[in-house]
Amino acid sequence: MCEGRVVIVTGAGNGIGRHHALEFARQGATVVVNDRGVRRDGSGGSGTPADEVVAEIAAMGGQAVADHGDVSDVAAAEEMVATAIDRFGRLDVLVNNAGILRDRTLVNMAEEEWDDVLRVHLKGTFAPSRAAARHWRRRAKAGERVAGRLVNTSSSSGLLGNIGQSNYGAAKAGIAGFTIVAAMELAPYGVTVNAVAPGARTRMTEGLMAEADGDLDPYDPAAISPLVAWLGSERSAGVTGQVFDARGGTIGVYEGWRVG
Ligand code: ADP
């Protein structure tokens, strides 16, 4: 479905982002695998999570390159988008997925924990999106048919709440608002903007899973990737400004979860 599409997935060295990158590659896309993460043994050099995902895609016979930039650094985000354009001629899809957690109850939350979470998610969505939007506008103005796709990552934490995540919830609700506005602004260029809102996976849910003797389906984050790939495909042209509940049937609010 994404044959020949040029896709950036941020924060794609681990978790959900890695699944998105692999799904796009499986569907025939060329993928820029962004992740600022360092090698798992903590040392510098190659062999980072992004490099490992690129190797996985190459082993599948796909095409991918790594980008190690911090998505919340405007210059690095612009360089990442330029990498896709320089290497592969254009950008079709940007999946903003990079994220961090700094869970803490509001009364104990440090200013830095607030700032870091808002910076990585909000500036880290804004900076790559603006670079991509400028690229798409330029092509549209030149008369090209652009099927640009921006897919953001919100969270049930931002839409329903999750104890210990006032910072994360604020950022993820902000991403939902950004999605709705950007969808209106970019529609004239042939660009859709949507978001997916995965469920949270916490120590609390693991406790619940154990209690339910396996009667609760374990939440599989990889299950969201086909939706993200569809939103990135040309087929989803009629869908924009939507925030998709992608909790997979899991609950969104966890009571009694203890954080420091
Ligand atoms: P999840 O389980 O929700 O997918 P992970 O922590 O496994 O979360 O994945 C998030 C990824 O985002 C990590 O690999 C992390 O290195 C990456 N990341 C975090 N902050 C940034 C950033 N500022 N720029 C690029 N990548 C980032």
PDB file of C-alpha atoms and ligand atoms in Angstrom:
ATOM      1  CA  MET A   1       0.000   0.000   0.000  1.00  0.00           C
ATOM      2  CA  CYS A   2       2.980   2.345   0.592  1.00  0.00           C
ATOM      3  CA  GLU A   3       5.081   1.159  -2.375  1.00  0.00           C
ATOM      4  CA  GLY A   4       7.684   3.792  -3.264  1.00  0.00           C
ATOM      5  CA  ARG A   5       6.612   6.247  -0.534  1.00  0.00           C
ATOM      6  CA  VAL A   6       9.370   8.134   1.308  1.00  0.00           C
ATOM      7  CA  VAL A   7       8.672   8.044   5.030  1.00  0.00           C
ATOM      8  CA  ILE A   8      10.277   9.468   8.171  1.00  0.00           C
ATOM      9  CA  VAL A   9       9.415   7.815  11.491  1.00  0.00           C
ATOM     10  CA  THR A  10      10.814   9.636  14.539  1.00  0.00           C
ATOM     11  CA  GLY A  11      11.736   7.730  17.682  1.00  0.00           C
ATOM     12  CA  ALA A  12      11.806   4.581  15.534  1.00  0.00           C
ATOM     13  CA  GLY A  13      14.660   2.811  17.311  1.00  0.00           C
ATOM     14  CA  ASN A  14      12.365   1.183  19.883  1.00  0.00           C
ATOM     15  CA  GLY A  15       8.787   0.405  20.789  1.00  0.00           C
ATOM     16  CA  ILE A  16       5.885   1.559  18.681  1.00  0.00           C
ATOM     17  CA  GLY A  17       8.055   3.650  16.342  1.00  0.00           C
ATOM     18  CA  ARG A  18      10.136   0.618  15.401  1.00  0.00           C
ATOM     19  CA  HIS A  19       6.963  -1.287  14.535  1.00  0.00           C
ATOM     20  CA  HIS A  20       5.780   1.631  12.376  1.00  0.00           C
ATOM     21  CA  ALA A  21       9.098   1.721  10.493  1.00  0.00           C
ATOM     22  CA  LEU A  22       9.042  -2.050   9.889  1.00  0.00           C
ATOM     23  CA  GLU A  23       5.408  -1.932   8.714  1.00  0.00           C
ATOM     24  CA  PHE A  24       6.127   0.867   6.211  1.00  0.00           C
ATOM     25  CA  ALA A  25       9.157  -1.064   4.926  1.00  0.00           C
ATOM     26  CA  ARG A  26       7.054  -4.242   4.596  1.00  0.00           C
ATOM     27  CA  GLN A  27       4.618  -2.238   2.484  1.00  0.00           C
ATOM     28  CA  GLY A  28       7.405  -1.137   0.146  1.00  0.00           C
ATOM     29  CA  ALA A  29       8.241   2.309   1.527  1.00  0.00           C
ATOM     30  CA  THR A  30      11.715   3.805   1.899  1.00  0.00           C
ATOM     31  CA  VAL A  31      12.206   4.758   5.544  1.00  0.00           C
ATOM     32  CA  VAL A  32      14.299   7.351   7.369  1.00  0.00           C
ATOM     33  CA  VAL A  33      14.632   5.811  10.829  1.00  0.00           C
ATOM     34  CA  ASN A  34      15.110   8.629  13.332  1.00  0.00           C
ATOM     35  CA  ASP A  35      16.153   8.003  16.918  1.00  0.00           C
ATOM     36  CA  ARG A  36      18.553   9.911  19.093  1.00  0.00           C
ATOM     37  CA  GLY A  37      19.111   6.870  21.293  1.00  0.00           C
ATOM     38  CA  VAL A  38      22.687   5.741  21.869  1.00  0.00           C
ATOM     39  CA  ARG A  39      24.053   2.188  21.735  1.00  0.00           C
ATOM     40  CA  ARG A  40      22.420  -0.154  24.201  1.00  0.00           C
ATOM     41  CA  ASP A  41      25.743  -0.680  26.007  1.00  0.00           C
ATOM     42  CA  GLY A  42      25.954   3.100  26.518  1.00  0.00           C
ATOM     43  CA  SER A  43      29.036   3.639  24.361  1.00  0.00           C
ATOM     44  CA  GLY A  44      29.185   6.016  21.401  1.00  0.00           C
ATOM     45  CA  GLY A  45      29.541   5.049  17.752  1.00  0.00           C
ATOM     46  CA  SER A  46      27.432   2.969  15.401  1.00  0.00           C
ATOM     47  CA  GLY A  47      25.079   0.200  16.455  1.00  0.00           C
ATOM     48  CA  THR A  48      22.477   2.582  17.859  1.00  0.00           C
ATOM     49  CA  PRO A  49      18.799   1.550  18.023  1.00  0.00           C
ATOM     50  CA  ALA A  50      18.203   3.497  14.765  1.00  0.00           C
ATOM     51  CA  ASP A  51      21.100   1.640  13.093  1.00  0.00           C
ATOM     52  CA  GLU A  52      19.687  -1.681  14.276  1.00  0.00           C
ATOM     53  CA  VAL A  53      16.263  -0.959  12.772  1.00  0.00           C
ATOM     54  CA  VAL A  54      17.906   0.101   9.500  1.00  0.00           C
ATOM     55  CA  ALA A  55      19.744  -3.244   9.493  1.00  0.00           C
ATOM     56  CA  GLU A  56      16.469  -5.086  10.173  1.00  0.00           C
ATOM     57  CA  ILE A  57      14.858  -3.356   7.194  1.00  0.00           C
ATOM     58  CA  ALA A  58      17.878  -4.084   4.974  1.00  0.00           C
ATOM     59  CA  ALA A  59      17.662  -7.755   5.993  1.00  0.00           C
ATOM     60  CA  MET A  60      14.045  -7.734   4.766  1.00  0.00           C
ATOM     61  CA  GLY A  61      15.275  -6.411   1.419  1.00  0.00           C
ATOM     62  CA  GLY A  62      13.978  -2.905   2.147  1.00  0.00           C
ATOM     63  CA  GLN A  63      15.583   0.505   1.909  1.00  0.00           C
ATOM     64  CA  ALA A  64      16.260   2.648   4.996  1.00  0.00           C
ATOM     65  CA  VAL A  65      18.712   5.170   6.425  1.00  0.00           C
ATOM     66  CA  ALA A  66      19.292   6.236  10.019  1.00  0.00           C
ATOM     67  CA  ASP A  67      19.024   9.751  11.416  1.00  0.00           C
ATOM     68  CA  HIS A  68      20.269  10.390  14.939  1.00  0.00           C
ATOM     69  CA  GLY A  69      18.962  13.924  15.444  1.00  0.00           C
ATOM     70  CA  ASP A  70      16.993  15.287  18.385  1.00  0.00           C
ATOM     71  CA  VAL A  71      13.516  16.048  16.983  1.00  0.00           C
ATOM     72  CA  SER A  72      13.066  18.948  19.406  1.00  0.00           C
ATOM     73  CA  ASP A  73      16.150  20.697  17.994  1.00  0.00           C
ATOM     74  CA  VAL A  74      14.890  22.807  15.072  1.00  0.00           C
ATOM     75  CA  ALA A  75      18.149  22.603  13.082  1.00  0.00           C
ATOM     76  CA  ALA A  76      18.399  18.832  13.574  1.00  0.00           C
ATOM     77  CA  ALA A  77      14.747  18.366  12.565  1.00  0.00           C
ATOM     78  CA  GLU A  78      15.310  20.377   9.389  1.00  0.00           C
ATOM     79  CA  GLU A  79      18.392  18.333   8.624  1.00  0.00           C
ATOM     80  CA  MET A  80      16.363  15.128   9.057  1.00  0.00           C
ATOM     81  CA  VAL A  81      13.748  16.280   6.523  1.00  0.00           C
ATOM     82  CA  ALA A  82      16.532  17.448   4.183  1.00  0.00           C
ATOM     83  CA  THR A  83      18.109  13.974   4.420  1.00  0.00           C
ATOM     84  CA  ALA A  84      14.921  12.386   3.058  1.00  0.00           C
ATOM     85  CA  ILE A  85      14.662  14.938   0.248  1.00  0.00           C
ATOM     86  CA  ASP A  86      18.367  14.821  -0.701  1.00  0.00           C
ATOM     87  CA  ARG A  87      18.642  11.033  -0.578  1.00  0.00           C
ATOM     88  CA  PHE A  88      15.269  10.037  -2.019  1.00  0.00           C
ATOM     89  CA  GLY A  89      14.027  13.077  -3.943  1.00  0.00           C
ATOM     90  CA  ARG A  90      11.096  14.018  -1.716  1.00  0.00           C
ATOM     91  CA  LEU A  91       9.217  13.305   1.503  1.00  0.00           C
ATOM     92  CA  ASP A  92       5.726  11.764   1.476  1.00  0.00           C
ATOM     93  CA  VAL A  93       5.049  10.840   5.081  1.00  0.00           C
ATOM     94  CA  LEU A  94       6.206  12.160   8.445  1.00  0.00           C
ATOM     95  CA  VAL A  95       5.301  10.101  11.507  1.00  0.00           C
ATOM     96  CA  ASN A  96       5.980  12.077  14.689  1.00  0.00           C
ATOM     97  CA  ASN A  97       6.467   9.393  17.298  1.00  0.00           C
ATOM     98  CA  ALA A  98       9.544  10.252  19.417  1.00  0.00           C
ATOM     99  CA  GLY A  99       8.680  10.549  23.074  1.00  0.00           C
ATOM    100  CA  ILE A 100       9.854  10.375  26.665  1.00  0.00           C
ATOM    101  CA  LEU A 101       8.208   9.782  30.043  1.00  0.00           C
ATOM    102  CA  ARG A 102       8.982  11.646  33.270  1.00  0.00           C
ATOM    103  CA  ASP A 103       6.106  10.397  35.425  1.00  0.00           C
ATOM    104  CA  ARG A 104       5.533  12.155  38.730  1.00  0.00           C
ATOM    105  CA  THR A 105       2.516  13.382  40.667  1.00  0.00           C
ATOM    106  CA  LEU A 106       1.911  17.086  40.217  1.00  0.00           C
ATOM    107  CA  VAL A 107       2.867  17.988  43.787  1.00  0.00           C
ATOM    108  CA  ASN A 108       6.300  16.431  43.338  1.00  0.00           C
ATOM    109  CA  MET A 109       6.953  17.316  39.724  1.00  0.00           C
ATOM    110  CA  ALA A 110      10.198  19.171  38.984  1.00  0.00           C
ATOM    111  CA  GLU A 111      10.187  22.036  36.509  1.00  0.00           C
ATOM    112  CA  GLU A 112      12.703  20.132  34.402  1.00  0.00           C
ATOM    113  CA  GLU A 113      10.428  17.079  34.219  1.00  0.00           C
ATOM    114  CA  TRP A 114       7.614  19.300  32.960  1.00  0.00           C
ATOM    115  CA  ASP A 115       9.807  21.152  30.462  1.00  0.00           C
ATOM    116  CA  ASP A 116      11.533  18.056  29.047  1.00  0.00           C
ATOM    117  CA  VAL A 117       8.273  16.237  28.317  1.00  0.00           C
ATOM    118  CA  LEU A 118       6.657  19.275  26.679  1.00  0.00           C
ATOM    119  CA  ARG A 119       9.776  20.019  24.657  1.00  0.00           C
ATOM    120  CA  VAL A 120      10.283  16.522  23.230  1.00  0.00           C
ATOM    121  CA  HIS A 121       6.606  16.026  22.351  1.00  0.00           C
ATOM    122  CA  LEU A 122       5.460  19.497  21.359  1.00  0.00           C
ATOM    123  CA  LYS A 123       8.564  21.098  19.889  1.00  0.00           C
ATOM    124  CA  GLY A 124       9.536  17.636  18.656  1.00  0.00           C
ATOM    125  CA  THR A 125       6.274  17.544  16.693  1.00  0.00           C
ATOM    126  CA  PHE A 126       6.363  21.184  15.584  1.00  0.00           C
ATOM    127  CA  ALA A 127       9.940  21.286  14.256  1.00  0.00           C
ATOM    128  CA  PRO A 128       9.851  18.300  11.840  1.00  0.00           C
ATOM    129  CA  SER A 129       6.252  19.125  10.853  1.00  0.00           C
ATOM    130  CA  ARG A 130       7.104  22.699   9.869  1.00  0.00           C
ATOM    131  CA  ALA A 131      10.039  21.503   7.753  1.00  0.00           C
ATOM    132  CA  ALA A 132       7.832  18.885   6.048  1.00  0.00           C
ATOM    133  CA  ALA A 133       4.963  21.366   5.563  1.00  0.00           C
ATOM    134  CA  ARG A 134       7.298  23.857   3.871  1.00  0.00           C
ATOM    135  CA  HIS A 135       8.513  21.118   1.531  1.00  0.00           C
ATOM    136  CA  TRP A 136       4.943  20.119   0.663  1.00  0.00           C
ATOM    137  CA  ARG A 137       3.828  23.718   0.149  1.00  0.00           C
ATOM    138  CA  ARG A 138       6.779  24.339  -2.193  1.00  0.00           C
ATOM    139  CA  ARG A 139       5.849  21.318  -4.316  1.00  0.00           C
ATOM    140  CA  ALA A 140       2.155  22.229  -4.363  1.00  0.00           C
ATOM    141  CA  LYS A 141       2.991  25.787  -5.463  1.00  0.00           C
ATOM    142  CA  ALA A 142       5.093  24.316  -8.284  1.00  0.00           C
ATOM    143  CA  GLY A 143       1.985  22.514  -9.521  1.00  0.00           C
ATOM    144  CA  GLU A 144       2.953  19.067  -8.294  1.00  0.00           C
ATOM    145  CA  ARG A 145       0.314  16.703  -6.951  1.00  0.00           C
ATOM    146  CA  VAL A 146       1.322  16.241  -3.336  1.00  0.00           C
ATOM    147  CA  ALA A 147      -0.034  13.383  -1.242  1.00  0.00           C
ATOM    148  CA  GLY A 148       1.741  14.450   1.945  1.00  0.00           C
ATOM    149  CA  ARG A 149       0.787  12.714   5.165  1.00  0.00           C
ATOM    150  CA  LEU A 150       1.505  13.871   8.686  1.00  0.00           C
ATOM    151  CA  VAL A 151       0.741  11.276  11.365  1.00  0.00           C
ATOM    152  CA  ASN A 152       1.174  12.378  14.976  1.00  0.00           C
ATOM    153  CA  THR A 153       1.201  10.372  18.180  1.00  0.00           C
ATOM    154  CA  SER A 154      -1.224  11.488  20.852  1.00  0.00           C
ATOM    155  CA  SER A 155      -2.166   9.231  23.783  1.00  0.00           C
ATOM    156  CA  SER A 156      -5.134   8.125  25.842  1.00  0.00           C
ATOM    157  CA  SER A 157      -3.216   9.820  28.655  1.00  0.00           C
ATOM    158  CA  GLY A 158      -3.924  13.183  27.006  1.00  0.00           C
ATOM    159  CA  LEU A 159      -7.551  12.435  26.146  1.00  0.00           C
ATOM    160  CA  LEU A 160      -8.704  10.461  29.211  1.00  0.00           C
ATOM    161  CA  GLY A 161      -5.984  11.075  31.764  1.00  0.00           C
ATOM    162  CA  ASN A 162      -3.503   8.933  33.623  1.00  0.00           C
ATOM    163  CA  ILE A 163      -2.301   9.526  37.168  1.00  0.00           C
ATOM    164  CA  GLY A 164       1.299  10.700  37.354  1.00  0.00           C
ATOM    165  CA  GLN A 165       1.271  12.117  33.824  1.00  0.00           C
ATOM    166  CA  SER A 166       0.148  15.752  34.031  1.00  0.00           C
ATOM    167  CA  ASN A 167       3.173  16.669  31.893  1.00  0.00           C
ATOM    168  CA  TYR A 168       2.700  13.832  29.389  1.00  0.00           C
ATOM    169  CA  GLY A 169      -1.087  14.290  29.291  1.00  0.00           C
ATOM    170  CA  ALA A 170      -0.715  18.020  28.616  1.00  0.00           C
ATOM    171  CA  ALA A 171       1.758  17.316  25.810  1.00  0.00           C
ATOM    172  CA  LYS A 172      -0.388  14.595  24.247  1.00  0.00           C
ATOM    173  CA  ALA A 173      -3.559  16.718  24.425  1.00  0.00           C
ATOM    174  CA  GLY A 174      -1.489  19.481  22.808  1.00  0.00           C
ATOM    175  CA  ILE A 175      -0.600  17.134  19.961  1.00  0.00           C
ATOM    176  CA  ALA A 176      -4.321  16.470  19.374  1.00  0.00           C
ATOM    177  CA  GLY A 177      -4.932  20.241  19.127  1.00  0.00           C
ATOM    178  CA  PHE A 178      -1.951  20.689  16.821  1.00  0.00           C
ATOM    179  CA  THR A 179      -3.292  17.922  14.571  1.00  0.00           C
ATOM    180  CA  ILE A 180      -6.688  19.581  14.115  1.00  0.00           C
ATOM    181  CA  VAL A 181      -5.206  22.992  13.244  1.00  0.00           C
ATOM    182  CA  ALA A 182      -2.454  21.660  10.966  1.00  0.00           C
ATOM    183  CA  ALA A 183      -5.069  19.583   9.097  1.00  0.00           C
ATOM    184  CA  MET A 184      -6.967  22.752   8.198  1.00  0.00           C
ATOM    185  CA  GLU A 185      -3.853  24.703   7.248  1.00  0.00           C
ATOM    186  CA  LEU A 186      -2.268  21.997   5.077  1.00  0.00           C
ATOM    187  CA  ALA A 187      -5.399  20.760   3.292  1.00  0.00           C
ATOM    188  CA  PRO A 188      -4.921  23.216   0.382  1.00  0.00           C
ATOM    189  CA  TYR A 189      -1.553  21.575  -0.395  1.00  0.00           C
ATOM    190  CA  GLY A 190      -2.948  18.041  -0.651  1.00  0.00           C
ATOM    191  CA  VAL A 191      -1.669  17.084   2.803  1.00  0.00           C
ATOM    192  CA  THR A 192      -3.622  15.216   5.487  1.00  0.00           C
ATOM    193  CA  VAL A 193      -2.842  15.440   9.190  1.00  0.00           C
ATOM    194  CA  ASN A 194      -4.088  12.829  11.657  1.00  0.00           C
ATOM    195  CA  ALA A 195      -3.082  11.402  15.012  1.00  0.00           C
ATOM    196  CA  VAL A 196      -3.264   8.040  16.723  1.00  0.00           C
ATOM    197  CA  ALA A 197      -3.767   7.762  20.470  1.00  0.00           C
ATOM    198  CA  PRO A 198      -2.338   4.504  21.842  1.00  0.00           C
ATOM    199  CA  GLY A 199      -3.202   3.282  25.311  1.00  0.00           C
ATOM    200  CA  ALA A 200      -0.753   3.569  28.148  1.00  0.00           C
ATOM    201  CA  ARG A 201       1.148   0.527  29.271  1.00  0.00           C
ATOM    202  CA  THR A 202       2.064   0.795  32.902  1.00  0.00           C
ATOM    203  CA  ARG A 203       3.032  -1.286  35.882  1.00  0.00           C
ATOM    204  CA  MET A 204      -0.611  -1.015  36.889  1.00  0.00           C
ATOM    205  CA  THR A 205      -1.893  -2.675  33.718  1.00  0.00           C
ATOM    206  CA  GLU A 206       0.642  -5.435  34.136  1.00  0.00           C
ATOM    207  CA  GLY A 207      -0.747  -6.013  37.643  1.00  0.00           C
ATOM    208  CA  LEU A 208      -4.274  -6.109  36.246  1.00  0.00           C
ATOM    209  CA  MET A 209      -3.219  -8.554  33.537  1.00  0.00           C
ATOM    210  CA  ALA A 210      -1.830 -10.924  36.152  1.00  0.00           C
ATOM    211  CA  GLU A 211      -4.980 -10.626  38.271  1.00  0.00           C
ATOM    212  CA  ALA A 212      -7.227 -11.376  35.305  1.00  0.00           C
ATOM    213  CA  ASP A 213      -5.456 -14.715  34.709  1.00  0.00           C
ATOM    214  CA  GLY A 214      -4.797 -13.770  31.100  1.00  0.00           C
ATOM    215  CA  ASP A 215      -8.450 -12.972  30.439  1.00  0.00           C
ATOM    216  CA  LEU A 216      -7.442  -9.439  29.476  1.00  0.00           C
ATOM    217  CA  ASP A 217      -5.774  -9.376  26.111  1.00  0.00           C
ATOM    218  CA  PRO A 218      -2.236  -8.091  26.421  1.00  0.00           C
ATOM    219  CA  TYR A 219      -2.080  -4.784  24.611  1.00  0.00           C
ATOM    220  CA  ASP A 220       0.067  -5.109  21.533  1.00  0.00           C
ATOM    221  CA  PRO A 221       1.527  -1.779  20.421  1.00  0.00           C
ATOM    222  CA  ALA A 222       2.460  -3.257  17.021  1.00  0.00           C
ATOM    223  CA  ALA A 223      -1.250  -3.552  16.266  1.00  0.00           C
ATOM    224  CA  ILE A 224      -1.409   0.214  15.652  1.00  0.00           C
ATOM    225  CA  SER A 225       1.165   0.201  12.863  1.00  0.00           C
ATOM    226  CA  PRO A 226      -1.184  -0.911  10.041  1.00  0.00           C
ATOM    227  CA  LEU A 227      -3.458   2.050  10.871  1.00  0.00           C
ATOM    228  CA  VAL A 228      -0.475   4.422  10.812  1.00  0.00           C
ATOM    229  CA  ALA A 229       0.689   2.949   7.500  1.00  0.00           C
ATOM    230  CA  TRP A 230      -2.808   3.360   6.037  1.00  0.00           C
ATOM    231  CA  LEU A 231      -2.901   6.989   7.201  1.00  0.00           C
ATOM    232  CA  GLY A 232       0.462   7.388   5.451  1.00  0.00           C
ATOM    233  CA  SER A 233      -0.773   5.850   2.213  1.00  0.00           C
ATOM    234  CA  GLU A 234      -2.415   7.615  -0.725  1.00  0.00           C
ATOM    235  CA  ARG A 235      -5.651   5.749   0.033  1.00  0.00           C
ATOM    236  CA  SER A 236      -6.441   7.789   3.144  1.00  0.00           C
ATOM    237  CA  ALA A 237      -6.788  11.054   1.183  1.00  0.00           C
ATOM    238  CA  GLY A 238     -10.327  11.751   2.453  1.00  0.00           C
ATOM    239  CA  VAL A 239      -9.433  11.515   6.138  1.00  0.00           C
ATOM    240  CA  THR A 240      -7.884  14.469   7.939  1.00  0.00           C
ATOM    241  CA  GLY A 241      -7.920  16.224  11.313  1.00  0.00           C
ATOM    242  CA  GLN A 242      -8.802  13.004  13.149  1.00  0.00           C
ATOM    243  CA  VAL A 243      -7.426  11.643  16.402  1.00  0.00           C
ATOM    244  CA  PHE A 244      -7.864   7.871  16.329  1.00  0.00           C
ATOM    245  CA  ASP A 245      -8.475   6.064  19.573  1.00  0.00           C
ATOM    246  CA  ALA A 246      -5.982   3.221  19.299  1.00  0.00           C
ATOM    247  CA  ARG A 247      -6.200   1.799  22.805  1.00  0.00           C
ATOM    248  CA  GLY A 248      -7.063  -1.601  21.449  1.00  0.00           C
ATOM    249  CA  GLY A 249      -9.826  -2.116  23.995  1.00  0.00           C
ATOM    250  CA  THR A 250      -7.663  -1.394  27.016  1.00  0.00           C
ATOM    251  CA  ILE A 251      -8.830   0.967  29.720  1.00  0.00           C
ATOM    252  CA  GLY A 252      -7.479   4.491  29.712  1.00  0.00           C
ATOM    253  CA  VAL A 253      -7.670   5.522  33.339  1.00  0.00           C
ATOM    254  CA  TYR A 254      -5.742   3.721  36.039  1.00  0.00           C
ATOM    255  CA  GLU A 255      -6.615   4.354  39.629  1.00  0.00           C
ATOM    256  CA  GLY A 256      -4.185   3.967  42.443  1.00  0.00           C
ATOM    257  CA  TRP A 257      -1.037   3.871  40.372  1.00  0.00           C
ATOM    258  CA  ARG A 258       1.700   5.065  42.686  1.00  0.00           C
ATOM    259  CA  VAL A 259       4.394   7.333  41.362  1.00  0.00           C
ATOM    260  CA  GLY A 260       6.957   9.249  43.371  1.00  0.00           C
TER     261      GLY A 260
HETATM  262  P1  ADP B   1       7.107   3.516  23.345  1.00  0.00           P
HETATM  263  O1  ADP B   1       7.137   2.249  24.144  1.00  0.00           O
HETATM  264  O2  ADP B   1       5.981   4.435  23.736  1.00  0.00           O
HETATM  265  O3  ADP B   1       7.160   3.302  21.870  1.00  0.00           O
HETATM  266  P2  ADP B   1       9.987   4.022  23.591  1.00  0.00           P
HETATM  267  O4  ADP B   1      10.690   4.690  24.714  1.00  0.00           O
HETATM  268  O5  ADP B   1      10.187   2.568  23.381  1.00  0.00           O
HETATM  269  O6  ADP B   1       8.417   4.362  23.764  1.00  0.00           O
HETATM  270  O7  ADP B   1      10.343   4.762  22.213  1.00  0.00           O
HETATM  271  C1  ADP B   1      10.499   6.132  22.098  1.00  0.00           C
HETATM  272  C2  ADP B   1      11.751   6.414  21.285  1.00  0.00           C
HETATM  273  O8  ADP B   1      11.875   7.831  21.088  1.00  0.00           O
HETATM  274  C3  ADP B   1      13.035   5.965  21.996  1.00  0.00           C
HETATM  275  O9  ADP B   1      13.734   5.060  21.155  1.00  0.00           O
HETATM  276  C4  ADP B   1      13.821   7.249  22.220  1.00  0.00           C
HETATM  277  O10 ADP B   1      15.224   7.095  22.051  1.00  0.00           O
HETATM  278  C5  ADP B   1      13.247   8.167  21.149  1.00  0.00           C
HETATM  279  N1  ADP B   1      13.394   9.585  21.486  1.00  0.00           N
HETATM  280  C6  ADP B   1      13.129  10.182  22.674  1.00  0.00           C
HETATM  281  N2  ADP B   1      13.373  11.493  22.607  1.00  0.00           N
HETATM  282  C7  ADP B   1      13.810  11.754  21.345  1.00  0.00           C
HETATM  283  C8  ADP B   1      14.224  12.924  20.661  1.00  0.00           C
HETATM  284  N3  ADP B   1      14.224  14.102  21.277  1.00  0.00           N
HETATM  285  N4  ADP B   1      14.593  12.819  19.365  1.00  0.00           N
HETATM  286  C9  ADP B   1      14.591  11.615  18.736  1.00  0.00           C
HETATM  287  N5  ADP B   1      14.225  10.473  19.334  1.00  0.00           N
HETATM  288  C10 ADP B   1      13.831  10.531  20.618  1.00  0.00           C
END
